[in-house]
Tab-separated table of C-alpha atoms in Angstrom:
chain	number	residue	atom	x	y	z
P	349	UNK	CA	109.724	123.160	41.891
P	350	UNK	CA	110.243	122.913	38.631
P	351	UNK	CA	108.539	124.695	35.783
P	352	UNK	CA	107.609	126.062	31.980
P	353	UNK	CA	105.931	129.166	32.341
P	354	UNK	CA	105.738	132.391	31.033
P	355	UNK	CA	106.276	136.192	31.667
P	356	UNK	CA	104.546	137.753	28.894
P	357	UNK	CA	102.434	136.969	26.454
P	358	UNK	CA	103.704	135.516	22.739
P	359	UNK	CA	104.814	133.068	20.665
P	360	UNK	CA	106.518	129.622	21.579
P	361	UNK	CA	109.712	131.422	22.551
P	362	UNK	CA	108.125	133.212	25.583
P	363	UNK	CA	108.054	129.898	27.546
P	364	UNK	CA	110.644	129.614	29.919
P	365	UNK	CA	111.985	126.391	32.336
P	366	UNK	CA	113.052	127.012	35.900
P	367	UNK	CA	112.398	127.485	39.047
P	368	UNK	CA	108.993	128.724	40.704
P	369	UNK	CA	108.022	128.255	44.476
P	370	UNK	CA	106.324	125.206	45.794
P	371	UNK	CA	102.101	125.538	45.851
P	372	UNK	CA	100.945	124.729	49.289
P	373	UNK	CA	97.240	122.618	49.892
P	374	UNK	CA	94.337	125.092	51.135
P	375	UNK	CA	91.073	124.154	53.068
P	376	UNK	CA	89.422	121.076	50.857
P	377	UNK	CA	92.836	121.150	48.669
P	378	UNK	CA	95.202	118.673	47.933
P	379	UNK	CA	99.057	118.867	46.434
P	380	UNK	CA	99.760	116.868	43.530
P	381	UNK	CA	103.194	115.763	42.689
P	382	UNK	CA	102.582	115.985	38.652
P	383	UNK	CA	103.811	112.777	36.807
P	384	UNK	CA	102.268	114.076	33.119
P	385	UNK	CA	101.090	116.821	32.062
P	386	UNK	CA	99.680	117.216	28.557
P	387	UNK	CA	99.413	120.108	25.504
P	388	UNK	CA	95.937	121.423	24.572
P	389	UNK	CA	95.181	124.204	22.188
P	390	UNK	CA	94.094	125.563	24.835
P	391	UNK	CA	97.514	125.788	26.216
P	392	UNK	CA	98.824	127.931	23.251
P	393	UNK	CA	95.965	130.303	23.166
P	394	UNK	CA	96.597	130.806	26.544
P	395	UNK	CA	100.215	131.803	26.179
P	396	UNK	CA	99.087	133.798	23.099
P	397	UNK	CA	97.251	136.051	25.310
P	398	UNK	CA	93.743	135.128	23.869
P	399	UNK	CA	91.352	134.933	26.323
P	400	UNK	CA	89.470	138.143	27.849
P	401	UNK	CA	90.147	137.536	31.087
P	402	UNK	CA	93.988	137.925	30.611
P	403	UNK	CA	93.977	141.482	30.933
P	404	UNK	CA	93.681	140.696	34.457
P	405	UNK	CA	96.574	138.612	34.484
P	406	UNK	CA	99.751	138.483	36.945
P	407	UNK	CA	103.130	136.805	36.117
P	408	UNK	CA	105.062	134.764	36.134
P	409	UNK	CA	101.891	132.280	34.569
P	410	UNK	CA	102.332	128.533	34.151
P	411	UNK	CA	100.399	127.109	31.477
P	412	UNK	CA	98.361	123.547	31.090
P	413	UNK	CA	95.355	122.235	32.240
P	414	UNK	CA	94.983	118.398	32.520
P	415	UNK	CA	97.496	116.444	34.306
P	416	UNK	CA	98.020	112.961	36.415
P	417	UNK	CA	100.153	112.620	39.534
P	418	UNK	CA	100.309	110.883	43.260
P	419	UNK	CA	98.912	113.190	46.162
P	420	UNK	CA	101.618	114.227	48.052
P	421	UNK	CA	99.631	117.166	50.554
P	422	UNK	CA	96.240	117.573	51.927
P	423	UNK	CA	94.054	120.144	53.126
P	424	UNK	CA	91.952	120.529	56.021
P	425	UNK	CA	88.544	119.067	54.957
P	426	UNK	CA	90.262	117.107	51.456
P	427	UNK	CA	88.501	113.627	51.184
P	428	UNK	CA	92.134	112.016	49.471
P	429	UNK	CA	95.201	110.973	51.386
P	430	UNK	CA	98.552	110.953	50.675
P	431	UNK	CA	99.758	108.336	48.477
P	432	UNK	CA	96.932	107.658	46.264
P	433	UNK	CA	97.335	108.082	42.674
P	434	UNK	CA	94.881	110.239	40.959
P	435	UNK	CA	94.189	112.240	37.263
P	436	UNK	CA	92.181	115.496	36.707
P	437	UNK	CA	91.268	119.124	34.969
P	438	UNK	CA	92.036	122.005	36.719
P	439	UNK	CA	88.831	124.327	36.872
P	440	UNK	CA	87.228	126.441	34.808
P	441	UNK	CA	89.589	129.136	33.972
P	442	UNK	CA	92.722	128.180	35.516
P	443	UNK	CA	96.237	127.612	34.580
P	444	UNK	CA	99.200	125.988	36.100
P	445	UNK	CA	99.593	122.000	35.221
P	446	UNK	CA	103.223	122.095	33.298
P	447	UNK	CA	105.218	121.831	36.963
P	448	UNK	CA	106.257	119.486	39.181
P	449	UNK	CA	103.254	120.721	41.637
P	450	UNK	CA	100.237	121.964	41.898
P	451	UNK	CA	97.384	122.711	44.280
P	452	UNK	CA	93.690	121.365	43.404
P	453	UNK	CA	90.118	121.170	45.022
P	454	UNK	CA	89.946	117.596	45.883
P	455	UNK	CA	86.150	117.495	44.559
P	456	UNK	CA	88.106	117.748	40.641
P	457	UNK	CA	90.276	115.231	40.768
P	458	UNK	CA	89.392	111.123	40.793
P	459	UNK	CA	91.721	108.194	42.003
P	460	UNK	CA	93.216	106.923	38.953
P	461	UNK	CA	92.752	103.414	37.789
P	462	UNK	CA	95.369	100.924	38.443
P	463	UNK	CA	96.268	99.504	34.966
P	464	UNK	CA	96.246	102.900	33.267
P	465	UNK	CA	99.515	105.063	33.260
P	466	UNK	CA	99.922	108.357	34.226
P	467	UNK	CA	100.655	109.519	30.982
P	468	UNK	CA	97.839	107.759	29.522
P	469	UNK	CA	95.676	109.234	32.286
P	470	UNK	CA	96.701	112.409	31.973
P	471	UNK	CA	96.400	112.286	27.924
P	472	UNK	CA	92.507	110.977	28.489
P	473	UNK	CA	91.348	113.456	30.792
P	474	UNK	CA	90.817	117.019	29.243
P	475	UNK	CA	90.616	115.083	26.021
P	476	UNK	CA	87.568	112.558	27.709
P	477	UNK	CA	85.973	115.251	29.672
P	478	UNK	CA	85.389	117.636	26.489
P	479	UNK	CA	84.707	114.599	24.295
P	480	UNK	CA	81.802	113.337	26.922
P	481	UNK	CA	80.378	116.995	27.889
P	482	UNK	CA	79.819	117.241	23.987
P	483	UNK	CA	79.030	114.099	22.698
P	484	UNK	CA	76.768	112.713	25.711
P	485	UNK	CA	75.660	115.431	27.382
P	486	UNK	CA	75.419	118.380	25.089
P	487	UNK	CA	74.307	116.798	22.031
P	488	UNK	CA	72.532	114.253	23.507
P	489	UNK	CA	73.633	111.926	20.958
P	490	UNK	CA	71.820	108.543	20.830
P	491	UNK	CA	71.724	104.684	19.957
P	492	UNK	CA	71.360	104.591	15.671
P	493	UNK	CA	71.621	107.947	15.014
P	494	UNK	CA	74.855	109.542	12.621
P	495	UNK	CA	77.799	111.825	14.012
P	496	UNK	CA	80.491	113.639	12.082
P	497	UNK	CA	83.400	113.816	14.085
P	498	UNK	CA	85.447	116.534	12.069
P	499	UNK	CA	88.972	116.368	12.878
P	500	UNK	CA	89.268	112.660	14.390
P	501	UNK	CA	93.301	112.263	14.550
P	502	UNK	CA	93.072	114.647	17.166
P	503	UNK	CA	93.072	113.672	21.084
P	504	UNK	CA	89.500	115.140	21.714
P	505	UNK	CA	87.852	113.859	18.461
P	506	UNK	CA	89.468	110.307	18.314
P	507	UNK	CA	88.159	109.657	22.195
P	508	UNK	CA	84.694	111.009	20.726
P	509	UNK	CA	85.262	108.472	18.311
P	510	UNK	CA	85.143	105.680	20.497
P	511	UNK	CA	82.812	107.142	22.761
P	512	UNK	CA	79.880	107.537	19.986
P	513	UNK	CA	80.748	104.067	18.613
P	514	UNK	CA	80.011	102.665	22.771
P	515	UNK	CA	76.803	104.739	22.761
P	516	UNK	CA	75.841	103.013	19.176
P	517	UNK	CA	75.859	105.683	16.925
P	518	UNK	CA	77.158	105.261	13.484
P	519	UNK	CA	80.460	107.176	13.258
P	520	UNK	CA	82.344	109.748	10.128
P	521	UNK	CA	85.218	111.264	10.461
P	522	UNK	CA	87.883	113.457	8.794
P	523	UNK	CA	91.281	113.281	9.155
P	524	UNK	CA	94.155	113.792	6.695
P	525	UNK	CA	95.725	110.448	4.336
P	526	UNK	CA	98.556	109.708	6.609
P	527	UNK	CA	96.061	109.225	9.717
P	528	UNK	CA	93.220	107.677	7.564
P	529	UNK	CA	93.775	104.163	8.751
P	530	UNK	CA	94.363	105.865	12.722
P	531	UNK	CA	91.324	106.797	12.866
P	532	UNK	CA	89.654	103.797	11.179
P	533	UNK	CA	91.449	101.669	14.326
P	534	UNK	CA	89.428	103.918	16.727
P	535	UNK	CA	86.030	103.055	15.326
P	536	UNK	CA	85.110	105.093	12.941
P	537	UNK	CA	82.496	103.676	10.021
P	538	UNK	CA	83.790	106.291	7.164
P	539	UNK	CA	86.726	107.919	7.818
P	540	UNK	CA	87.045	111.069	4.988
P	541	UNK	CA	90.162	112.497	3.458
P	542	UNK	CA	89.601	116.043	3.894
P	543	UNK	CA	92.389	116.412	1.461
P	544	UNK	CA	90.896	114.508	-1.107
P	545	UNK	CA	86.947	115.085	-0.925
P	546	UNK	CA	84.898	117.931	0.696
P	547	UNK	CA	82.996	116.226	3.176
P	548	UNK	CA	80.036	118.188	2.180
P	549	UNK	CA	79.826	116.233	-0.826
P	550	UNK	CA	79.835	113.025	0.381
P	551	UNK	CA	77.940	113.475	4.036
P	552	UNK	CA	74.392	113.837	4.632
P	553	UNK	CA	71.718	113.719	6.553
P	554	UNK	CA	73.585	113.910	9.922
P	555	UNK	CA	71.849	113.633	12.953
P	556	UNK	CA	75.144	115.417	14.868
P	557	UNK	CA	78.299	117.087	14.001
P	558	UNK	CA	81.223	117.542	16.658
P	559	UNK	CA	83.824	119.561	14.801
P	560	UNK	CA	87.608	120.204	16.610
P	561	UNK	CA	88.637	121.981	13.794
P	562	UNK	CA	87.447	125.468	13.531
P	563	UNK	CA	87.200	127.960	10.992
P	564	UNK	CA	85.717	127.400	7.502
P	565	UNK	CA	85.114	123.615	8.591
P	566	UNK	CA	82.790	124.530	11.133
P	567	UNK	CA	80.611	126.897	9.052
P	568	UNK	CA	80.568	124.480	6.460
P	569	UNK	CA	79.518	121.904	9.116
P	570	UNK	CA	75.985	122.707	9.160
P	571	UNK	CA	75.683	121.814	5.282
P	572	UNK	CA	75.619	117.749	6.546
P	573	UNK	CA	72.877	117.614	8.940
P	574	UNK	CA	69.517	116.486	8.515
P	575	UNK	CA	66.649	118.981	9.015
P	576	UNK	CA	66.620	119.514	13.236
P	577	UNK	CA	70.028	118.423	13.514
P	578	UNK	CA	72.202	119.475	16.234
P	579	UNK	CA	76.450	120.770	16.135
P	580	UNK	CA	78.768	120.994	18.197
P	581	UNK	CA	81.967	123.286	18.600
P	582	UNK	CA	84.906	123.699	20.449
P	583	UNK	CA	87.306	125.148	18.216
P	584	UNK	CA	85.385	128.685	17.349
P	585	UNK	CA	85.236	130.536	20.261
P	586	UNK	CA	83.048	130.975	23.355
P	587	UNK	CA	79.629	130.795	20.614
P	588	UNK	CA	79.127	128.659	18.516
P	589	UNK	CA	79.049	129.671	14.743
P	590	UNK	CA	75.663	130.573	13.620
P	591	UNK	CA	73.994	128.416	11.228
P	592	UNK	CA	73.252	129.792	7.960
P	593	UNK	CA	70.016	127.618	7.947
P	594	UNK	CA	67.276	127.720	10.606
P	595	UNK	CA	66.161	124.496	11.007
P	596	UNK	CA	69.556	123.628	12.940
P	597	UNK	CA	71.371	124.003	16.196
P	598	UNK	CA	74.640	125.339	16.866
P	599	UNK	CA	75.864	124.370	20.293
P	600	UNK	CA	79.085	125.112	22.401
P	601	UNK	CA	79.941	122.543	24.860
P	602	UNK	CA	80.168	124.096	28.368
P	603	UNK	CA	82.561	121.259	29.670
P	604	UNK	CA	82.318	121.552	33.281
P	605	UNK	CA	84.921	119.908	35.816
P	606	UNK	CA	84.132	117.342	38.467
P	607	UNK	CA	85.236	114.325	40.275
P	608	UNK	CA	82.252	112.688	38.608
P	609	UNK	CA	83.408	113.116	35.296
P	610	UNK	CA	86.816	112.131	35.657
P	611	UNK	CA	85.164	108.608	37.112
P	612	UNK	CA	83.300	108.275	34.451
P	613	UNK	CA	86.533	108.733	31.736
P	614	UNK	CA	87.822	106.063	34.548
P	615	UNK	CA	85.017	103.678	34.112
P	616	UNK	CA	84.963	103.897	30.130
P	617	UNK	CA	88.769	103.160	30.085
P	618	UNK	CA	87.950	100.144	32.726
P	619	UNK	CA	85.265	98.949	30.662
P	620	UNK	CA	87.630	99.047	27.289
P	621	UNK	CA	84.613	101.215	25.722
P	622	UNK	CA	88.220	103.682	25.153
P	623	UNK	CA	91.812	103.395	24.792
P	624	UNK	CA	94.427	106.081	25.251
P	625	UNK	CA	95.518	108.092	22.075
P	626	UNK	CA	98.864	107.907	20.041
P	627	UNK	CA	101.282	109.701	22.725
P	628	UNK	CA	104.360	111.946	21.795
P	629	UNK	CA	106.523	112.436	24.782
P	630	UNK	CA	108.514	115.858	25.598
P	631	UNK	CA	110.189	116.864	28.722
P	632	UNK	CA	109.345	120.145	30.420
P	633	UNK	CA	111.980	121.899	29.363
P	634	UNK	CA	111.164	121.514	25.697
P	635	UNK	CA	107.178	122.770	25.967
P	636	UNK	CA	107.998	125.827	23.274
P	637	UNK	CA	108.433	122.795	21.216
P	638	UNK	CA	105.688	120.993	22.260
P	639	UNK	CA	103.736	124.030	21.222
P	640	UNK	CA	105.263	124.772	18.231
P	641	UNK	CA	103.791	121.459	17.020
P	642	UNK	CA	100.433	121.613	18.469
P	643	UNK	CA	100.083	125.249	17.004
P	644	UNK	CA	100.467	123.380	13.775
P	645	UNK	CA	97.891	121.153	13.988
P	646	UNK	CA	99.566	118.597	11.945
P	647	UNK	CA	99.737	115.911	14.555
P	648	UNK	CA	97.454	112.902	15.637
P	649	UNK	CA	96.841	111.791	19.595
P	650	UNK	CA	98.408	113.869	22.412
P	651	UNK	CA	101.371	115.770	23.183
P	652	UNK	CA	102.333	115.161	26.749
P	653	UNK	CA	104.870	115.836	29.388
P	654	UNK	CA	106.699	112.913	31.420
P	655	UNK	CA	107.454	115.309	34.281
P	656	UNK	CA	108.528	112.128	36.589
Protein backbone atom coordinates (compact mmCIF):
# COMPACT_ATOMS: atom_id res chain seq x y z
CA UNK A 1 0.00 0.00 0.00
CA UNK A 2 0.59 3.25 -0.21
CA UNK A 3 1.96 5.61 2.38
CA UNK A 4 3.47 9.02 4.21
CA UNK A 5 5.44 7.97 6.97
CA UNK A 6 8.46 8.56 8.61
CA UNK A 7 11.94 7.15 9.62
CA UNK A 8 13.09 9.49 12.13
CA UNK A 9 11.94 11.99 13.99
CA UNK A 10 11.87 15.96 12.66
CA UNK A 11 10.54 18.53 10.88
CA UNK A 12 8.04 18.40 7.82
CA UNK A 13 10.82 17.15 5.57
CA UNK A 14 11.19 13.77 7.40
CA UNK A 15 7.86 12.55 5.88
CA UNK A 16 8.28 10.36 3.16
CA UNK A 17 5.56 8.71 0.35
CA UNK A 18 5.92 5.12 -0.76
CA UNK A 19 5.49 1.93 -0.32
CA UNK A 20 4.84 -0.03 3.08
CA UNK A 21 3.33 -3.64 3.35
CA UNK A 22 -0.34 -4.33 3.48
CA UNK A 23 -1.85 -4.56 7.43
CA UNK A 24 -3.68 -7.78 7.76
CA UNK A 25 -7.24 -8.01 10.18
CA UNK A 26 -6.50 -9.82 13.68
CA UNK A 27 -9.07 -11.59 16.04
CA UNK A 28 -12.10 -8.82 16.51
CA UNK A 29 -10.19 -6.61 13.70
CA UNK A 30 -11.25 -5.31 10.62
CA UNK A 31 -9.17 -3.79 7.38
CA UNK A 32 -10.11 -0.52 6.25
CA UNK A 33 -9.48 0.62 2.78
CA UNK A 34 -8.81 4.51 3.87
CA UNK A 35 -10.80 7.02 1.65
CA UNK A 36 -9.64 10.31 3.99
CA UNK A 37 -7.51 10.73 6.30
CA UNK A 38 -7.13 14.04 8.13
CA UNK A 39 -4.12 16.40 9.90
CA UNK A 40 -4.27 16.95 13.69
CA UNK A 41 -1.69 18.67 15.79
CA UNK A 42 -1.43 15.77 17.03
CA UNK A 43 -0.02 14.46 13.88
CA UNK A 44 2.97 16.94 13.90
CA UNK A 45 3.87 16.45 17.47
CA UNK A 46 3.98 13.06 16.73
CA UNK A 47 6.47 13.29 13.91
CA UNK A 48 8.31 15.85 16.09
CA UNK A 49 9.13 13.17 18.43
CA UNK A 50 7.08 14.69 21.39
CA UNK A 51 5.45 12.27 23.20
CA UNK A 52 7.22 10.06 26.05
CA UNK A 53 6.38 7.04 24.83
CA UNK A 54 8.44 7.52 21.57
CA UNK A 55 11.54 6.45 23.00
CA UNK A 56 10.07 3.17 22.55
CA UNK A 57 9.45 3.65 19.08
CA UNK A 58 10.24 1.35 15.87
CA UNK A 59 10.34 2.60 12.22
CA UNK A 60 9.35 3.06 9.63
CA UNK A 61 6.08 5.04 11.65
CA UNK A 62 3.02 6.25 9.76
CA UNK A 63 1.42 9.11 11.22
CA UNK A 64 -2.53 10.19 11.64
CA UNK A 65 -5.18 9.27 13.70
CA UNK A 66 -8.79 9.80 12.42
CA UNK A 67 -9.78 8.53 9.15
CA UNK A 68 -13.03 7.22 7.01
CA UNK A 69 -12.99 4.30 4.59
CA UNK A 70 -15.14 1.02 3.32
CA UNK A 71 -14.21 -2.33 5.21
CA UNK A 72 -12.48 -4.33 2.97
CA UNK A 73 -11.18 -7.45 5.70
CA UNK A 74 -12.51 -8.96 8.78
CA UNK A 75 -11.37 -10.72 11.68
CA UNK A 76 -12.45 -13.69 13.42
CA UNK A 77 -15.00 -12.42 16.02
CA UNK A 78 -15.38 -8.55 14.05
CA UNK A 79 -19.16 -7.59 14.25
CA UNK A 80 -18.74 -5.48 10.49
CA UNK A 81 -18.70 -7.06 7.07
CA UNK A 82 -17.17 -6.28 4.11
CA UNK A 83 -18.58 -3.55 2.19
CA UNK A 84 -19.98 -1.31 4.71
CA UNK A 85 -18.78 2.12 4.92
CA UNK A 86 -17.60 3.28 8.22
CA UNK A 87 -15.45 6.45 10.08
CA UNK A 88 -13.32 6.25 13.30
CA UNK A 89 -10.17 7.16 15.81
CA UNK A 90 -7.61 4.86 16.11
CA UNK A 91 -6.94 4.15 19.94
CA UNK A 92 -5.37 5.68 22.49
CA UNK A 93 -1.83 5.98 21.56
CA UNK A 94 -1.62 4.75 18.16
CA UNK A 95 -0.46 5.87 14.85
CA UNK A 96 -0.92 4.80 11.33
CA UNK A 97 -4.13 6.51 9.43
CA UNK A 98 -2.15 8.46 6.40
CA UNK A 99 -2.20 4.99 4.08
CA UNK A 100 -4.24 3.34 1.93
CA UNK A 101 -4.87 0.60 4.88
CA UNK A 102 -5.10 0.01 8.09
CA UNK A 103 -6.08 -2.54 10.71
CA UNK A 104 -8.68 -1.49 13.60
CA UNK A 105 -10.67 -3.12 16.57
CA UNK A 106 -14.07 -3.21 15.16
CA UNK A 107 -15.53 -1.99 18.70
CA UNK A 108 -13.77 1.83 17.47
CA UNK A 109 -15.10 2.30 14.46
CA UNK A 110 -19.12 3.12 13.57
CA UNK A 111 -20.95 2.61 10.12
CA UNK A 112 -20.89 5.90 8.59
CA UNK A 113 -23.98 7.76 7.70
CA UNK A 114 -25.20 7.71 4.23
CA UNK A 115 -25.45 11.43 3.22
CA UNK A 116 -22.14 12.38 4.83
CA UNK A 117 -18.83 12.01 2.76
CA UNK A 118 -15.91 10.38 3.64
CA UNK A 119 -13.98 13.32 3.82
CA UNK A 120 -16.47 15.05 5.80
CA UNK A 121 -16.58 11.98 8.06
CA UNK A 122 -13.28 11.64 8.47
CA UNK A 123 -12.78 15.62 9.14
CA UNK A 124 -15.70 15.25 12.06
CA UNK A 125 -14.41 12.44 13.87
CA UNK A 126 -11.20 13.19 15.99
CA UNK A 127 -12.41 16.74 15.74
CA UNK A 128 -16.26 15.55 17.27
CA UNK A 129 -14.90 13.03 19.60
CA UNK A 130 -12.46 15.62 21.46
CA UNK A 131 -15.04 18.39 21.08
CA UNK A 132 -17.87 16.02 22.89
CA UNK A 133 -15.41 14.26 25.58
CA UNK A 134 -14.72 18.01 26.62
CA UNK A 135 -17.61 19.91 26.19
CA UNK A 136 -20.35 17.21 27.33
CA UNK A 137 -18.71 14.97 29.26
CA UNK A 138 -15.78 16.59 30.95
CA UNK A 139 -17.11 19.88 31.64
CA UNK A 140 -20.39 18.93 32.04
CA UNK A 141 -21.52 21.94 30.37
CA UNK A 142 -25.27 22.74 30.63
CA UNK A 143 -28.57 24.40 29.23
CA UNK A 144 -28.03 28.60 30.00
CA UNK A 145 -24.83 28.54 31.22
CA UNK A 146 -21.60 30.62 29.22
CA UNK A 147 -18.58 28.85 27.34
CA UNK A 148 -15.48 30.42 25.86
CA UNK A 149 -14.45 28.50 23.08
CA UNK A 150 -10.80 29.94 22.57
CA UNK A 151 -9.59 29.27 19.22
CA UNK A 152 -13.03 28.59 17.26
CA UNK A 153 -11.70 28.61 13.43
CA UNK A 154 -10.15 25.55 14.32
CA UNK A 155 -11.73 21.93 13.49
CA UNK A 156 -12.06 20.91 17.25
CA UNK A 157 -13.31 24.32 18.58
CA UNK A 158 -15.74 25.26 15.67
CA UNK A 159 -17.58 21.57 16.16
CA UNK A 160 -17.59 22.63 20.01
CA UNK A 161 -19.16 25.54 18.73
CA UNK A 162 -22.08 23.99 17.44
CA UNK A 163 -22.19 21.42 19.90
CA UNK A 164 -22.58 23.97 23.02
CA UNK A 165 -25.04 26.07 20.96
CA UNK A 166 -27.35 22.28 20.59
CA UNK A 167 -26.87 21.78 24.35
CA UNK A 168 -28.16 25.62 24.91
CA UNK A 169 -25.38 27.26 26.24
CA UNK A 170 -24.58 30.74 25.28
CA UNK A 171 -21.43 30.64 23.10
CA UNK A 172 -17.79 33.20 22.80
CA UNK A 173 -15.28 32.62 20.79
CA UNK A 174 -11.90 33.85 19.46
CA UNK A 175 -10.68 33.62 16.28
CA UNK A 176 -8.56 35.99 14.16
CA UNK A 177 -10.43 39.04 11.63
CA UNK A 178 -10.29 37.04 8.51
CA UNK A 179 -12.34 34.05 10.22
CA UNK A 180 -14.53 36.41 12.40
CA UNK A 181 -17.63 36.00 10.32
CA UNK A 182 -16.59 31.78 10.04
CA UNK A 183 -17.08 31.37 13.16
CA UNK A 184 -20.14 33.61 13.63
CA UNK A 185 -21.84 31.03 10.78
CA UNK A 186 -21.14 28.16 13.26
CA UNK A 187 -23.09 29.62 16.14
CA UNK A 188 -21.25 31.50 18.07
CA UNK A 189 -23.09 34.59 20.18
CA UNK A 190 -19.70 36.86 20.40
CA UNK A 191 -17.13 35.95 18.34
CA UNK A 192 -13.68 38.06 19.67
CA UNK A 193 -10.82 39.33 17.60
CA UNK A 194 -7.99 38.14 19.52
CA UNK A 195 -6.04 40.51 17.42
CA UNK A 196 -7.89 43.38 18.28
CA UNK A 197 -9.09 42.98 22.07
CA UNK A 198 -7.74 40.75 24.91
CA UNK A 199 -10.51 38.64 25.65
CA UNK A 200 -9.84 39.12 29.25
CA UNK A 201 -11.12 42.47 28.97
CA UNK A 202 -14.18 41.97 27.51
CA UNK A 203 -15.25 38.26 29.00
CA UNK A 204 -16.55 37.51 32.29
CA UNK A 205 -18.14 35.59 34.45
CA UNK A 206 -17.78 32.31 32.46
CA UNK A 207 -19.32 29.36 33.58
CA UNK A 208 -16.68 27.19 31.12
CA UNK A 209 -13.70 27.76 29.05
CA UNK A 210 -12.53 25.14 26.29
CA UNK A 211 -9.30 26.60 24.98
CA UNK A 212 -7.45 24.78 21.62
CA UNK A 213 -4.93 27.19 21.73
CA UNK A 214 -2.29 26.68 24.27
CA UNK A 215 0.27 28.62 25.80
CA UNK A 216 -0.22 32.12 27.30
CA UNK A 217 -4.03 31.84 26.17
CA UNK A 218 -4.67 29.10 28.36
CA UNK A 219 -3.12 30.58 31.54
CA UNK A 220 -4.81 33.63 30.88
CA UNK A 221 -8.02 31.55 30.47
CA UNK A 222 -8.82 31.25 33.99
CA UNK A 223 -9.04 35.22 34.33
CA UNK A 224 -12.90 34.84 32.58
CA UNK A 225 -14.62 32.46 34.73
CA UNK A 226 -16.97 33.04 37.36
CA UNK A 227 -16.07 31.95 40.92
CA UNK A 228 -16.38 27.71 40.70
CA UNK A 229 -15.94 27.75 37.13
CA UNK A 230 -14.58 24.93 35.30
CA UNK A 231 -11.61 24.86 32.00
CA UNK A 232 -10.80 22.85 29.76
CA UNK A 233 -7.47 22.05 27.76
CA UNK A 234 -6.19 20.23 25.07
CA UNK A 235 -3.48 22.16 23.74
CA UNK A 236 -1.01 22.22 27.03
CA UNK A 237 0.04 18.98 27.60
CA UNK A 238 -1.06 15.81 29.42
CA UNK A 239 -2.17 18.44 32.74
CA UNK A 240 -3.90 20.93 32.55
CA UNK A 241 -2.35 24.40 33.46
CA UNK A 242 -2.79 25.22 37.02
CA UNK A 243 -4.98 27.97 37.91
CA UNK A 244 -3.49 30.86 39.51
CA UNK A 245 -6.79 31.25 41.55
CA UNK A 246 -8.34 28.56 43.77
CA UNK A 247 -11.75 28.83 43.41
CA UNK A 248 -11.42 27.20 39.76
CA UNK A 249 -10.91 23.99 37.91
CA UNK A 250 -8.46 23.13 35.43
CA UNK A 251 -9.42 20.02 33.54
CA UNK A 252 -7.77 17.88 30.70
CA UNK A 253 -10.13 16.04 28.59
CA UNK A 254 -9.29 12.29 28.63
CA UNK A 255 -11.02 11.68 25.16
CA UNK A 256 -11.52 8.08 25.09
CA UNK A 257 -12.33 6.01 21.78
CA UNK A 258 -15.42 3.95 21.14
CA UNK A 259 -17.96 2.85 18.70
CA UNK A 260 -20.37 4.75 20.92
CA UNK A 261 -18.90 7.92 20.42
CA UNK A 262 -18.39 7.86 16.89
CA UNK A 263 -22.48 7.14 16.77
CA UNK A 264 -23.09 9.77 18.62
CA UNK A 265 -20.82 12.40 16.18
CA UNK A 266 -23.15 10.25 13.61
CA UNK A 267 -26.37 11.11 15.21
CA UNK A 268 -25.48 14.95 15.80
CA UNK A 269 -24.51 15.25 12.05
CA UNK A 270 -28.01 13.28 11.26
CA UNK A 271 -29.84 15.49 13.43
CA UNK A 272 -28.13 18.82 11.71
CA UNK A 273 -27.21 19.82 15.50
CA UNK A 274 -23.39 19.94 13.32
CA UNK A 275 -22.05 20.44 9.99
CA UNK A 276 -18.64 19.49 8.68
CA UNK A 277 -15.82 22.20 8.87
CA UNK A 278 -14.19 24.31 5.99
CA UNK A 279 -12.06 21.36 4.24
CA UNK A 280 -8.59 21.87 2.49
CA UNK A 281 -7.77 18.90 0.40
CA UNK A 282 -4.04 17.43 -0.09
CA UNK A 283 -3.00 14.21 -1.54
CA UNK A 284 -0.76 11.84 0.38
CA UNK A 285 2.11 12.56 -1.16
CA UNK A 286 2.09 16.21 -0.17
CA UNK A 287 1.45 15.58 3.92
CA UNK A 288 5.00 17.58 4.74
CA UNK A 289 2.87 20.25 3.32
CA UNK A 290 -0.08 19.54 4.95
CA UNK A 291 1.97 19.87 8.08
CA UNK A 292 3.82 22.67 7.34
CA UNK A 293 0.47 24.52 7.44
CA UNK A 294 -1.08 22.98 10.38
CA UNK A 295 2.26 23.64 12.36
CA UNK A 296 1.35 27.20 11.60
CA UNK A 297 -1.76 27.40 12.99
CA UNK A 298 -2.94 29.98 10.66
CA UNK A 299 -5.73 28.00 9.11
CA UNK A 300 -9.56 27.52 9.81
CA UNK A 301 -11.52 23.87 9.47
CA UNK A 302 -9.52 20.72 8.59
CA UNK A 303 -6.72 19.64 6.61
CA UNK A 304 -7.49 16.30 5.09
CA UNK A 305 -6.30 13.64 2.78
CA UNK A 306 -8.48 12.32 -0.31
CA UNK A 307 -6.55 9.04 -0.32
CA UNK A 308 -9.33 7.48 -2.86
Amino acid sequence: MKAAYIEQFGGPEVLQYGDLPDPVAGPGEVVVDVHAATVNAADWKFRGGEYGRHSNVKFPQIPGRDFSGVVSAVGDGADLKVGDAVFGVLGAGKEGTYCEKIAIPAALVAKKPDGLSHINAAALALTGLTAINSVEDTLKLQRGETILIQGGAGGVAGFAIQFGKYLGARVISTCSAANVDYVRSLGADQVIDYNAENFTRVVSGCDAVFDTVGGDVAKQSYAVLKPGGRAAFIASGAEAPKPDRSDVTGLRPPVPRSRKAMERIAELYVAGAVKPPEVKLYKLSQAADAHRLSQARHFRGKLVFQVR
